[in-house]
Short mmCIF file of C-alpha atoms and ligand atoms in Angstrom, two decimals:
data_model
loop_
_atom_site.label_atom_id
_atom_site.label_comp_id
_atom_site.label_asym_id
_atom_site.label_seq_id
_atom_site.Cartn_x
_atom_site.Cartn_y
_atom_site.Cartn_z
CA MET A 1 1.97 48.88 14.85
CA THR A 2 2.80 52.09 17.14
CA THR A 3 3.65 51.98 21.09
CA LEU A 4 2.09 54.78 22.96
CA GLY A 5 4.62 56.16 25.22
CA HIS A 6 4.37 58.96 27.73
CA LEU A 7 4.27 62.73 28.22
CA ILE A 8 7.12 64.25 30.17
CA ASN A 9 8.25 68.27 30.56
CA GLY A 10 6.34 69.17 27.41
CA THR A 11 7.45 66.29 25.64
CA ARG A 12 6.44 63.09 24.28
CA VAL A 13 8.90 60.04 25.48
CA ASP A 14 9.07 56.63 24.34
CA GLY A 15 9.32 53.78 26.52
CA ASN A 16 11.72 51.43 26.62
CA GLY A 17 10.55 48.49 28.98
CA ARG A 18 7.49 46.13 29.22
CA THR A 19 4.69 46.73 26.86
CA GLN A 20 0.87 46.07 27.12
CA ASP A 21 -1.48 45.61 24.04
CA ILE A 22 -4.47 48.06 23.34
CA PHE A 23 -7.47 46.28 21.64
CA ASN A 24 -10.10 47.49 19.81
CA PRO A 25 -12.83 45.93 21.96
CA SER A 26 -15.52 46.42 18.79
CA THR A 27 -13.54 43.98 16.77
CA GLY A 28 -11.00 41.94 18.99
CA GLU A 29 -8.26 43.09 17.45
CA VAL A 30 -5.11 44.47 18.59
CA ALA A 31 -5.12 48.09 18.16
CA GLY A 32 -1.48 49.35 19.32
CA GLN A 33 0.42 49.01 22.25
CA VAL A 34 1.37 50.83 25.45
CA SER A 35 4.67 51.49 27.35
CA LEU A 36 4.15 50.47 30.72
CA ALA A 37 6.25 52.98 32.95
CA SER A 38 9.31 51.89 34.88
CA GLN A 39 9.62 53.29 38.29
CA ALA A 40 13.12 55.42 36.68
CA THR A 41 10.51 56.80 34.10
CA VAL A 42 7.66 57.78 36.65
CA GLU A 43 10.49 59.50 38.75
CA GLN A 44 11.51 61.72 35.84
CA ALA A 45 8.08 62.83 35.23
CA ILE A 46 7.82 63.72 39.02
CA ALA A 47 11.23 65.72 38.91
CA ALA A 48 9.85 67.62 36.13
CA ALA A 49 6.55 68.42 37.88
CA GLU A 50 8.82 69.28 40.76
CA ALA A 51 11.00 71.79 38.97
CA ALA A 52 8.03 73.29 37.11
CA TYR A 53 6.20 74.06 40.36
CA PRO A 54 7.82 77.07 42.09
CA ALA A 55 6.77 78.75 38.89
CA TRP A 56 3.62 77.88 38.73
CA ARG A 57 2.50 78.33 41.78
CA ASP A 58 3.56 81.97 41.83
CA THR A 59 1.71 82.58 38.49
CA PRO A 60 -0.96 84.52 39.09
CA PRO A 61 -4.90 82.41 39.34
CA ALA A 62 -6.14 84.77 36.37
CA LYS A 63 -3.23 83.71 34.13
CA ARG A 64 -3.72 80.09 34.56
CA ALA A 65 -7.45 80.41 34.23
CA ARG A 66 -6.60 82.01 30.62
CA VAL A 67 -4.82 78.83 30.09
CA MET A 68 -7.97 76.43 31.12
CA TYR A 69 -10.08 78.97 28.69
CA ARG A 70 -7.56 77.90 25.40
CA PHE A 71 -8.09 74.51 26.30
CA LYS A 72 -11.89 74.31 26.73
CA ALA A 73 -11.87 75.75 23.12
CA LEU A 74 -8.98 72.94 21.67
CA LEU A 75 -11.31 70.50 23.72
CA GLU A 76 -14.37 71.71 21.37
CA GLN A 77 -12.36 72.02 18.66
CA HIS A 78 -11.09 68.45 18.45
CA ALA A 79 -14.05 66.61 19.72
CA ASP A 80 -14.54 64.18 16.73
CA GLU A 81 -11.03 63.23 16.87
CA ILE A 82 -11.15 62.54 20.84
CA CYS A 83 -14.41 60.85 20.73
CA ARG A 84 -12.85 58.68 17.62
CA LEU A 85 -9.96 57.72 20.40
CA ILE A 86 -12.43 56.80 22.99
CA GLY A 87 -14.50 54.64 20.81
CA GLN A 88 -11.62 52.75 19.23
CA GLU A 89 -10.26 51.84 22.69
CA HIS A 90 -13.20 51.87 25.11
CA GLY A 91 -16.08 51.20 22.44
CA LYS A 92 -18.59 53.33 23.32
CA ILE A 93 -20.60 54.90 20.60
CA VAL A 94 -20.23 58.12 19.63
CA HIS A 95 -23.27 59.61 21.05
CA ASP A 96 -21.95 58.47 24.46
CA ALA A 97 -18.47 59.65 24.12
CA GLN A 98 -19.53 62.86 23.37
CA GLY A 99 -21.52 63.18 26.33
CA GLU A 100 -18.62 61.97 28.21
CA LEU A 101 -16.55 64.49 26.52
CA ALA A 102 -19.06 67.58 27.55
CA ARG A 103 -18.74 66.36 31.14
CA GLY A 104 -15.37 66.57 30.89
CA ILE A 105 -15.48 70.40 29.38
CA GLU A 106 -17.81 71.63 32.24
CA ASN A 107 -14.80 70.54 34.62
CA VAL A 108 -12.34 72.73 32.75
CA GLU A 109 -15.42 75.71 32.73
CA TYR A 110 -15.49 75.06 36.53
CA ALA A 111 -11.51 75.57 36.61
CA CYS A 112 -12.08 78.83 34.69
CA GLY A 113 -13.22 80.31 37.79
CA ALA A 114 -9.77 79.64 39.99
CA PRO A 115 -9.27 83.30 40.82
CA GLU A 116 -12.79 83.79 42.07
CA LEU A 117 -12.73 80.33 43.65
CA LEU A 118 -9.06 81.07 45.78
CA LYS A 119 -10.34 84.38 47.06
CA GLY A 120 -10.32 83.00 50.53
CA GLU A 121 -11.83 84.49 53.56
CA HIS A 122 -10.76 87.68 55.32
CA SER A 123 -11.76 89.12 58.44
CA ARG A 124 -10.87 92.45 59.70
CA ASN A 125 -10.27 93.57 63.09
CA THR A 126 -9.97 90.05 64.98
CA GLY A 127 -8.46 92.04 67.69
CA PRO A 128 -7.99 95.55 68.09
CA GLY A 129 -6.04 96.69 65.01
CA ILE A 130 -5.36 93.05 64.21
CA ASP A 131 -6.61 91.55 60.73
CA SER A 132 -7.02 87.59 59.78
CA TRP A 133 -7.68 85.74 56.85
CA SER A 134 -7.17 82.23 55.28
CA GLU A 135 -5.82 81.24 51.95
CA PHE A 136 -5.74 78.16 50.01
CA GLN A 137 -2.39 77.42 48.61
CA PRO A 138 -1.44 74.86 46.29
CA LEU A 139 -0.19 71.47 47.71
CA GLY A 140 2.93 71.00 45.27
CA VAL A 141 2.90 67.72 42.69
CA VAL A 142 0.16 65.74 42.54
CA ALA A 143 -0.67 62.70 41.07
CA GLY A 144 -4.40 61.40 39.29
CA ILE A 145 -4.76 57.48 38.48
CA THR A 146 -7.80 56.79 36.46
CA PRO A 147 -9.92 53.99 35.76
CA PHE A 148 -10.74 52.69 31.92
CA ASN A 149 -14.41 53.71 32.11
CA PHE A 150 -14.03 57.28 31.28
CA PRO A 151 -10.71 57.92 29.74
CA ALA A 152 -11.16 61.31 28.76
CA MET A 153 -13.73 62.59 31.68
CA VAL A 154 -12.06 61.08 34.63
CA PRO A 155 -8.64 63.17 33.94
CA LEU A 156 -10.28 65.75 33.20
CA TRP A 157 -12.54 65.48 36.75
CA MET A 158 -8.93 65.80 38.06
CA TYR A 159 -6.21 67.92 36.50
CA PRO A 160 -7.94 71.11 35.37
CA MET A 161 -8.74 72.36 38.68
CA ALA A 162 -5.56 70.73 40.30
CA ILE A 163 -3.70 72.76 38.10
CA ALA A 164 -5.88 75.76 38.34
CA CYS A 165 -5.18 75.42 42.20
CA GLY A 166 -1.25 76.16 41.21
CA ASN A 167 0.02 72.73 41.54
CA THR A 168 1.68 70.35 38.84
CA PHE A 169 0.18 67.13 38.16
CA VAL A 170 1.23 63.60 36.96
CA LEU A 171 -1.40 61.85 35.55
CA LYS A 172 -1.75 57.64 35.02
CA PRO A 173 -4.43 56.71 32.97
CA SER A 174 -5.94 53.46 32.55
CA GLU A 175 -3.34 51.43 30.34
CA ARG A 176 -6.50 50.06 28.91
CA ASP A 177 -7.50 52.94 26.32
CA PRO A 178 -4.41 55.39 27.48
CA THR A 179 -4.90 57.18 23.56
CA SER A 180 -7.27 59.50 24.42
CA ALA A 181 -5.75 61.15 27.70
CA LEU A 182 -2.54 61.76 26.20
CA PHE A 183 -4.06 63.39 23.39
CA ILE A 184 -6.03 65.71 25.12
CA ALA A 185 -2.77 66.33 27.60
CA GLU A 186 -1.49 67.53 24.71
CA LEU A 187 -4.01 69.81 24.09
CA ALA A 188 -3.43 71.33 27.48
CA LEU A 189 0.14 72.12 26.88
CA GLU A 190 -0.75 73.85 23.75
CA ALA A 191 -3.50 75.71 25.30
CA GLY A 192 -0.18 76.90 27.25
CA LEU A 193 0.67 74.92 29.83
CA PRO A 194 4.13 75.23 31.06
CA ALA A 195 6.40 72.20 29.97
CA GLY A 196 6.42 69.96 33.45
CA VAL A 197 3.31 71.57 34.58
CA LEU A 198 1.47 68.30 33.08
CA ASN A 199 3.04 64.96 32.29
CA VAL A 200 1.25 61.48 31.91
CA VAL A 201 3.24 58.53 32.45
CA ASN A 202 1.34 55.50 30.86
CA GLY A 203 1.64 52.04 32.92
CA ASP A 204 0.27 49.49 35.33
CA LYS A 205 1.06 48.77 39.49
CA GLU A 206 4.74 49.73 39.02
CA ALA A 207 4.21 53.24 37.95
CA VAL A 208 1.28 53.50 40.54
CA ASP A 209 3.25 52.34 43.35
CA THR A 210 6.08 54.47 42.79
CA LEU A 211 3.83 57.81 42.51
CA LEU A 212 2.45 56.13 46.35
CA ASP A 213 5.85 55.91 47.56
CA ASP A 214 7.91 59.46 46.09
CA GLU A 215 7.67 61.64 48.71
CA ARG A 216 7.60 64.84 46.30
CA VAL A 217 4.18 63.71 45.50
CA LYS A 218 1.72 65.62 48.39
CA ALA A 219 -1.62 63.87 47.19
CA VAL A 220 -3.11 61.67 45.29
CA SER A 221 -6.75 61.33 43.40
CA PHE A 222 -7.81 57.79 42.60
CA VAL A 223 -11.06 56.66 40.71
CA GLY A 224 -11.26 52.71 39.64
CA SER A 225 -12.48 49.73 41.43
CA THR A 226 -12.70 49.37 45.54
CA PRO A 227 -10.07 46.51 46.42
CA ILE A 228 -7.61 48.85 44.46
CA ALA A 229 -9.04 52.05 45.73
CA GLU A 230 -8.66 51.02 49.49
CA THR A 231 -5.31 49.86 48.57
CA ILE A 232 -4.36 53.34 47.26
CA TYR A 233 -6.00 55.16 50.05
CA SER A 234 -3.81 53.19 52.79
CA ARG A 235 -0.39 53.29 51.07
CA ALA A 236 -0.96 56.85 50.08
CA SER A 237 -2.25 57.70 53.69
CA ALA A 238 0.80 55.38 55.40
CA ASN A 239 3.04 57.71 53.28
CA GLY A 240 1.68 61.04 54.51
CA LYS A 241 -0.32 62.00 51.68
CA ARG A 242 -3.70 63.50 51.33
CA CYS A 243 -5.83 61.01 49.10
CA GLN A 244 -9.08 60.49 47.93
CA ALA A 245 -10.11 57.04 46.18
CA LEU A 246 -13.00 56.44 44.49
CA GLY A 247 -14.28 52.80 44.72
CA GLY A 248 -16.63 50.97 43.09
CA ALA A 249 -20.33 50.54 42.74
CA LYS A 250 -23.82 48.66 43.08
CA ASN A 251 -26.83 51.35 42.54
CA HIS A 252 -30.13 50.55 43.01
CA ALA A 253 -33.10 51.98 41.67
CA ILE A 254 -36.51 51.58 43.77
CA VAL A 255 -39.70 51.46 41.74
CA MET A 256 -42.55 52.30 43.64
CA PRO A 257 -45.82 50.57 42.65
CA ASP A 258 -46.92 54.73 41.92
CA ALA A 259 -44.20 55.27 39.37
CA ASP A 260 -44.88 55.98 35.54
CA MET A 261 -43.82 52.44 34.60
CA ASP A 262 -43.58 53.17 30.79
CA ASN A 263 -41.19 56.25 31.60
CA VAL A 264 -39.55 54.06 34.53
CA VAL A 265 -38.78 51.09 31.63
CA SER A 266 -36.97 53.90 28.98
CA SER A 267 -35.00 55.83 31.66
CA LEU A 268 -33.72 52.68 33.73
CA THR A 269 -33.16 50.97 29.86
CA GLY A 270 -30.64 54.23 29.25
CA ALA A 271 -29.07 53.96 32.66
CA ALA A 272 -28.90 49.69 32.97
CA PHE A 273 -27.41 49.28 29.85
CA GLY A 274 -25.49 52.67 28.14
CA SER A 275 -21.86 52.39 27.84
CA SER A 276 -22.35 48.45 28.29
CA GLY A 277 -22.92 49.34 32.06
CA GLU A 278 -19.57 50.41 32.28
CA ARG A 279 -20.70 53.31 34.32
CA CYS A 280 -19.76 53.63 38.17
CA MET A 281 -23.15 55.49 38.28
CA ALA A 282 -25.08 52.61 36.05
CA LEU A 283 -27.90 51.42 37.79
CA SER A 284 -27.73 47.55 38.26
CA VAL A 285 -30.37 46.59 40.61
CA ALA A 286 -34.35 47.76 40.15
CA VAL A 287 -35.94 47.02 43.50
CA ALA A 288 -39.67 46.66 42.47
CA VAL A 289 -42.18 47.50 45.56
CA GLY A 290 -45.06 45.62 45.97
CA ASP A 291 -47.15 44.98 42.28
CA ALA A 292 -44.66 46.82 40.55
CA ALA A 293 -42.31 44.01 39.70
CA ASP A 294 -44.49 42.09 37.24
CA ALA A 295 -45.81 45.14 34.91
CA LEU A 296 -41.55 46.26 35.16
CA ILE A 297 -40.42 42.61 34.21
CA ALA A 298 -43.18 42.67 31.38
CA LYS A 299 -42.63 46.10 30.05
CA MET A 300 -38.58 45.75 30.23
CA GLN A 301 -38.64 42.85 28.09
CA GLU A 302 -40.82 44.20 25.40
CA GLN A 303 -38.42 47.25 25.51
CA MET A 304 -35.27 45.59 25.44
CA LYS A 305 -36.23 43.86 22.43
CA THR A 306 -35.31 47.18 20.67
CA LEU A 307 -31.91 47.21 22.04
CA LYS A 308 -29.08 47.63 19.86
CA VAL A 309 -25.52 46.41 20.18
CA GLY A 310 -22.57 46.66 18.14
CA PRO A 311 -19.66 48.70 17.40
CA PHE A 312 -18.61 52.23 18.41
CA PHE A 313 -18.47 53.82 14.95
CA GLU A 314 -22.11 52.66 14.04
CA ALA A 315 -23.90 55.85 15.52
CA SER A 316 -27.20 53.97 15.48
CA ASN A 317 -25.99 51.24 18.48
CA ASP A 318 -27.40 51.89 21.85
CA PHE A 319 -24.00 50.68 23.44
CA GLY A 320 -20.91 48.69 22.29
CA PRO A 321 -18.55 45.78 23.57
CA VAL A 322 -17.31 45.79 27.33
CA ILE A 323 -13.94 46.49 27.72
CA THR A 324 -11.51 42.94 26.96
CA LYS A 325 -12.52 39.50 26.48
CA ALA A 326 -11.82 38.73 30.33
CA HIS A 327 -13.87 41.00 31.25
CA GLN A 328 -16.70 39.50 28.84
CA GLU A 329 -16.15 36.53 30.35
CA LYS A 330 -16.42 37.35 33.51
CA VAL A 331 -19.87 38.98 33.25
CA CYS A 332 -21.10 36.31 31.70
CA GLY A 333 -19.68 34.54 34.78
CA TYR A 334 -22.03 36.40 36.83
CA ILE A 335 -25.03 35.55 34.95
CA ASP A 336 -24.02 31.74 35.18
CA SER A 337 -23.94 32.28 38.85
CA ALA A 338 -27.10 33.92 38.81
CA GLU A 339 -29.08 30.77 37.17
CA ARG A 340 -27.09 28.56 39.18
CA GLU A 341 -28.32 30.06 42.51
CA GLY A 342 -31.93 30.01 41.26
CA ALA A 343 -32.33 33.82 39.77
CA GLU A 344 -34.40 33.46 36.74
CA ILE A 345 -32.67 35.04 33.44
CA VAL A 346 -35.34 37.00 31.52
CA VAL A 347 -33.77 38.16 29.08
CA ASP A 348 -29.94 36.71 28.01
CA GLY A 349 -27.38 38.39 26.60
CA ARG A 350 -24.93 35.70 26.66
CA GLY A 351 -23.47 34.57 23.26
CA VAL A 352 -24.80 37.37 21.17
CA GLN A 353 -23.49 37.60 17.75
CA VAL A 354 -22.72 41.12 16.11
CA PRO A 355 -22.47 39.96 12.40
CA GLY A 356 -19.20 40.96 10.85
CA HIS A 357 -17.85 41.59 14.50
CA GLU A 358 -17.81 38.42 15.95
CA GLN A 359 -14.53 38.47 17.57
CA GLY A 360 -15.81 41.99 19.43
CA PHE A 361 -15.91 41.79 23.29
CA TYR A 362 -19.85 41.94 23.06
CA VAL A 363 -22.65 40.81 25.63
CA GLY A 364 -26.64 41.62 25.41
CA GLY A 365 -28.85 43.37 27.36
CA THR A 366 -29.47 40.76 30.30
CA LEU A 367 -32.37 41.33 32.77
CA ILE A 368 -32.59 38.97 35.44
CA ASP A 369 -35.58 38.77 37.69
CA ARG A 370 -36.46 37.05 41.43
CA VAL A 371 -32.46 37.96 42.62
CA THR A 372 -32.09 37.82 46.27
CA PRO A 373 -29.19 39.53 48.45
CA ASP A 374 -27.31 36.64 49.11
CA MET A 375 -26.97 35.77 45.75
CA THR A 376 -22.95 36.78 44.45
CA CYS A 377 -24.41 38.81 41.28
CA TYR A 378 -26.50 40.98 43.90
CA LEU A 379 -23.53 41.33 46.22
CA GLU A 380 -20.80 42.02 43.83
CA GLU A 381 -19.98 44.65 40.84
CA ILE A 382 -21.13 43.22 37.45
CA PHE A 383 -19.76 46.37 35.26
CA GLY A 384 -21.62 45.03 32.29
CA PRO A 385 -24.90 45.37 30.22
CA VAL A 386 -26.79 43.27 33.20
CA LEU A 387 -30.36 44.69 35.10
CA LEU A 388 -31.12 42.38 37.97
CA VAL A 389 -34.55 42.85 39.54
CA VAL A 390 -35.12 42.43 43.44
CA ARG A 391 -38.75 41.98 44.75
CA ALA A 392 -39.81 44.06 48.16
CA ASP A 393 -42.66 44.31 50.09
CA SER A 394 -42.15 47.83 50.95
CA MET A 395 -40.24 50.99 50.50
CA GLN A 396 -38.64 50.48 53.87
CA GLU A 397 -37.17 46.81 52.90
CA ALA A 398 -36.28 48.04 49.64
CA MET A 399 -34.32 50.93 51.53
CA GLY A 400 -32.92 48.34 54.04
CA LEU A 401 -31.27 46.69 51.03
CA ILE A 402 -29.50 49.81 49.58
CA ASP A 403 -28.36 50.37 53.20
CA ASP A 404 -26.67 47.35 54.13
CA HIS A 405 -24.80 46.99 50.38
CA GLU A 406 -21.30 47.71 50.91
CA TYR A 407 -21.37 50.13 47.81
CA GLY A 408 -23.29 53.67 48.46
CA ASN A 409 -22.39 55.69 44.92
CA GLY A 410 -25.33 56.19 43.34
CA THR A 411 -29.19 55.34 43.66
CA CYS A 412 -32.96 56.64 42.07
CA ILE A 413 -36.50 56.44 43.46
CA TYR A 414 -38.91 56.58 40.55
CA THR A 415 -42.21 57.71 42.17
CA ARG A 416 -45.29 60.01 41.96
CA ASP A 417 -45.45 60.49 46.06
CA GLY A 418 -43.39 63.49 46.89
CA GLU A 419 -43.83 62.59 50.56
CA ALA A 420 -41.91 59.29 50.24
CA ALA A 421 -39.58 60.86 47.73
CA ARG A 422 -38.54 63.50 50.47
CA TYR A 423 -37.96 60.34 52.96
CA PHE A 424 -35.90 58.26 50.27
CA SER A 425 -33.40 61.04 49.77
CA ASP A 426 -33.10 62.54 53.68
CA HIS A 427 -32.48 58.65 55.11
CA ILE A 428 -30.97 56.86 52.17
CA GLN A 429 -26.76 56.09 52.85
CA VAL A 430 -25.88 56.72 49.75
CA GLY A 431 -23.84 60.01 48.09
CA MET A 432 -25.70 60.50 45.45
CA VAL A 433 -29.68 60.51 44.88
CA GLY A 434 -31.93 61.19 42.25
CA VAL A 435 -35.60 61.68 42.42
CA ASN A 436 -36.97 59.95 39.21
CA VAL A 437 -33.68 60.74 37.85
CA PRO A 438 -31.88 57.77 36.76
CA LEU A 439 -28.13 58.62 36.78
CA PRO A 440 -27.91 61.42 39.26
CA VAL A 441 -24.27 62.61 38.45
CA PRO A 442 -23.52 66.05 39.96
CA VAL A 443 -22.74 68.77 37.40
CA SER A 444 -19.37 70.33 37.70
CA TYR A 445 -20.16 72.96 40.35
CA HIS A 446 -21.28 70.46 42.86
CA SER A 447 -18.82 67.54 43.74
CA PHE A 448 -19.34 63.70 42.81
CA GLY A 449 -18.53 60.93 45.45
CA GLY A 450 -20.28 58.09 46.75
CA TRP A 451 -20.34 56.62 50.37
CA LYS A 452 -19.30 53.75 52.42
CA ARG A 453 -16.99 51.63 50.29
CA SER A 454 -17.32 53.74 47.17
CA LEU A 455 -15.26 56.40 48.53
CA PHE A 456 -12.36 56.38 50.43
CA GLY A 457 -11.18 59.97 51.67
CA ASP A 458 -12.92 62.87 53.20
CA LEU A 459 -13.73 65.12 50.26
CA SER A 460 -15.44 64.12 46.98
CA ALA A 461 -14.15 64.70 43.13
CA TYR A 462 -14.27 68.33 41.21
CA GLY A 463 -16.27 71.08 41.85
CA PRO A 464 -16.05 72.70 45.09
CA ASP A 465 -14.11 69.57 47.12
CA ALA A 466 -11.82 69.47 44.41
CA VAL A 467 -10.37 73.30 45.15
CA ARG A 468 -10.25 71.96 49.14
CA PHE A 469 -8.50 68.82 48.04
CA TYR A 470 -6.40 70.45 45.80
CA THR A 471 -5.17 73.34 48.24
CA LYS A 472 -4.12 73.75 51.64
CA ARG A 473 -5.44 76.57 54.26
CA LYS A 474 -2.96 78.81 55.57
CA THR A 475 -4.44 81.24 57.75
CA ILE A 476 -2.47 84.56 58.60
CA THR A 477 -3.27 86.71 61.29
CA GLN A 478 -1.38 90.54 61.36
CA ARG A 479 -1.20 93.59 63.04
CA TRP A 480 0.77 96.82 62.58
CA PRO A 481 2.18 98.28 66.25
CA SER A 482 2.48 101.87 66.09
CA ALA A 483 5.88 102.93 65.69
CA GLY A 484 7.38 104.15 69.13
CA VAL A 485 4.93 102.73 71.07
CA ARG A 486 6.22 100.51 74.00
CA GLU A 487 4.23 97.30 74.30
CA GLY A 488 4.34 95.09 77.73
CA ALA A 489 4.91 91.79 77.42
CA GLN A 490 1.76 89.26 77.86
CA PHE A 491 1.57 86.08 79.33
CA SER A 492 -1.62 85.06 79.76
CA PHE A 493 -3.66 83.39 76.57
CA PRO A 494 -4.69 86.16 73.85
CA SER A 495 -8.39 86.34 74.22
P1 NAD B 501 -8.89 49.21 38.33
O1 NAD B 501 -9.11 49.73 39.89
O2 NAD B 501 -8.75 48.12 37.76
O3 NAD B 501 -7.83 50.40 37.91
C1 NAD B 501 -8.33 51.58 38.00
C2 NAD B 501 -6.75 52.50 37.82
O4 NAD B 501 -5.99 51.34 38.50
C3 NAD B 501 -6.07 51.75 36.69
O5 NAD B 501 -5.20 53.27 36.06
C4 NAD B 501 -4.63 50.45 36.88
O6 NAD B 501 -3.79 50.80 36.20
C5 NAD B 501 -4.96 50.86 38.16
N1 NAD B 501 -4.39 49.68 39.01
C6 NAD B 501 -5.12 48.50 38.41
N2 NAD B 501 -4.49 47.21 39.57
C7 NAD B 501 -3.77 47.94 40.25
C8 NAD B 501 -2.85 47.66 41.37
N3 NAD B 501 -2.87 46.30 41.40
N4 NAD B 501 -1.76 48.47 41.69
C9 NAD B 501 -2.08 49.56 41.56
N5 NAD B 501 -2.44 50.53 40.77
C10 NAD B 501 -3.51 49.11 39.87
O7 NAD B 501 -10.60 49.80 37.59
P2 NAD B 501 -10.94 49.94 36.13
O8 NAD B 501 -11.31 48.44 35.69
O9 NAD B 501 -10.05 50.53 35.26
O10 NAD B 501 -12.34 50.54 36.25
C11 NAD B 501 -13.60 50.24 36.65
C12 NAD B 501 -13.47 50.49 38.11
O11 NAD B 501 -13.74 51.95 38.61
C13 NAD B 501 -15.55 50.12 38.54
O12 NAD B 501 -15.40 49.25 39.57
C14 NAD B 501 -15.96 51.14 38.65
O13 NAD B 501 -16.85 51.31 39.47
C15 NAD B 501 -14.82 52.51 39.13
N6 NAD B 501 -15.46 53.64 38.77
C16 NAD B 501 -15.66 54.26 39.90
C17 NAD B 501 -15.52 55.69 39.54
C18 NAD B 501 -16.23 56.74 41.00
O14 NAD B 501 -16.29 57.94 40.47
N7 NAD B 501 -16.26 56.26 42.21
C19 NAD B 501 -16.01 56.00 38.24
C20 NAD B 501 -15.57 55.27 37.32
C21 NAD B 501 -15.13 53.92 37.54
#
């Protein structure tokens, strides 16, 4: 059985300490092991990134971008292999893995625009014979810490832009499905990144804490659950680092009575159960307004009879297993709690059996009606293939539920009423809003970020915000006095 190591200074480094099992969630078998980096190993990666920084910072942006063009080509060339690695360790079906990779590649495409994005701002004659301009300079060594649910895409949200801006990078992928991230980083080196510009350390809290405490690391991008995001943000900020920490979600869809119910049902089914609901943009709550609820429940029940759950390697499956046995038990525990607290389990995914893969970590699609805002299943992020239905009397009541929830990642309204949709998108306290679009994930040339406890920090991930996050502004003011002309001292503040 192989043990996955690290990628430091352009070379694969074996771990020599603690390890952890990596599972194939489709079968429940142990697929390999991953090294958990010690503080010394992480410090080695930081040192490599620091050593590579001066030359990389001074490499012209156009040359840095050319590496990204080659990287994009390599990602496309190796897409099948990457999707297989994602499926093997995460469990997502190949069609879903292809979507993940495509959204990752989009971010590499955006990073190819580095020369344009880094042009800065220039003002001539801000005073007599005085010019002033702002440059966006890289920060130095930056770190990324990523979650299990998008093992390829989320790292690609981070380092292509960070590196294209002139920084060097240390990535700490999820220890639960780390292989695709390491494979992809090696492609970035093959594309022409000099040794040390991109390093990967596998590990857990020890590795993360080292990145957060080392003063050579200037900024940290984190994506994961809210409790960890909050801790990371506090610790990184206390250590004087720039930090963006994206957290969990509980995304609500409002279903208005005038919505086209057949299309709502198809759309909700994909958005709630795709990737087993293990997406931070999954729609996990449908708030049915007025008489929409009964029609919604009846049609969802019918639609869910066609759901196919099974192993990642069968492309006809709609979704695969959840990530671990512990997570399978946690998701089923939320369904138990809903039942105990008085909700109605309309379709029950507990105890689903996938023939031939009985040990896989499967949970079937689950629909729960008559959920109320005080229930545990409503308050907490389930992160599984479970759709809750809450009944509301009006759109205002539905919007109040969303605004009162601790998370504010994504949301959607299904309606045919433009005025209602405009009011919703204008006022709702959520960062990413869909109108008849269930998963309003911004494209790479916008930025991705939730509100409230779904994001700690000021700037969203990728897109224009990433250019700002991975650079610091320097403003230069310049004049060239005429030679030989004596000027007097000026004591008043220049205006
Ligand atoms: P997680 O918080 O358990 O882990 C994320 C990363 O943090 C991993 O690399 C992990 O090794 C590290 N980590 C875990 N515990 C730590 C600790 N105590 N100290 C330091 N580091 C620690 O998240 P996950 O289960 O891998 O991912 C799922 C979560 O991520 C969900 O809550 C989901 O909503 C969220 N997510 C959010 C977004 C977003 O953009 N907002 C995107 C994807 C996933």
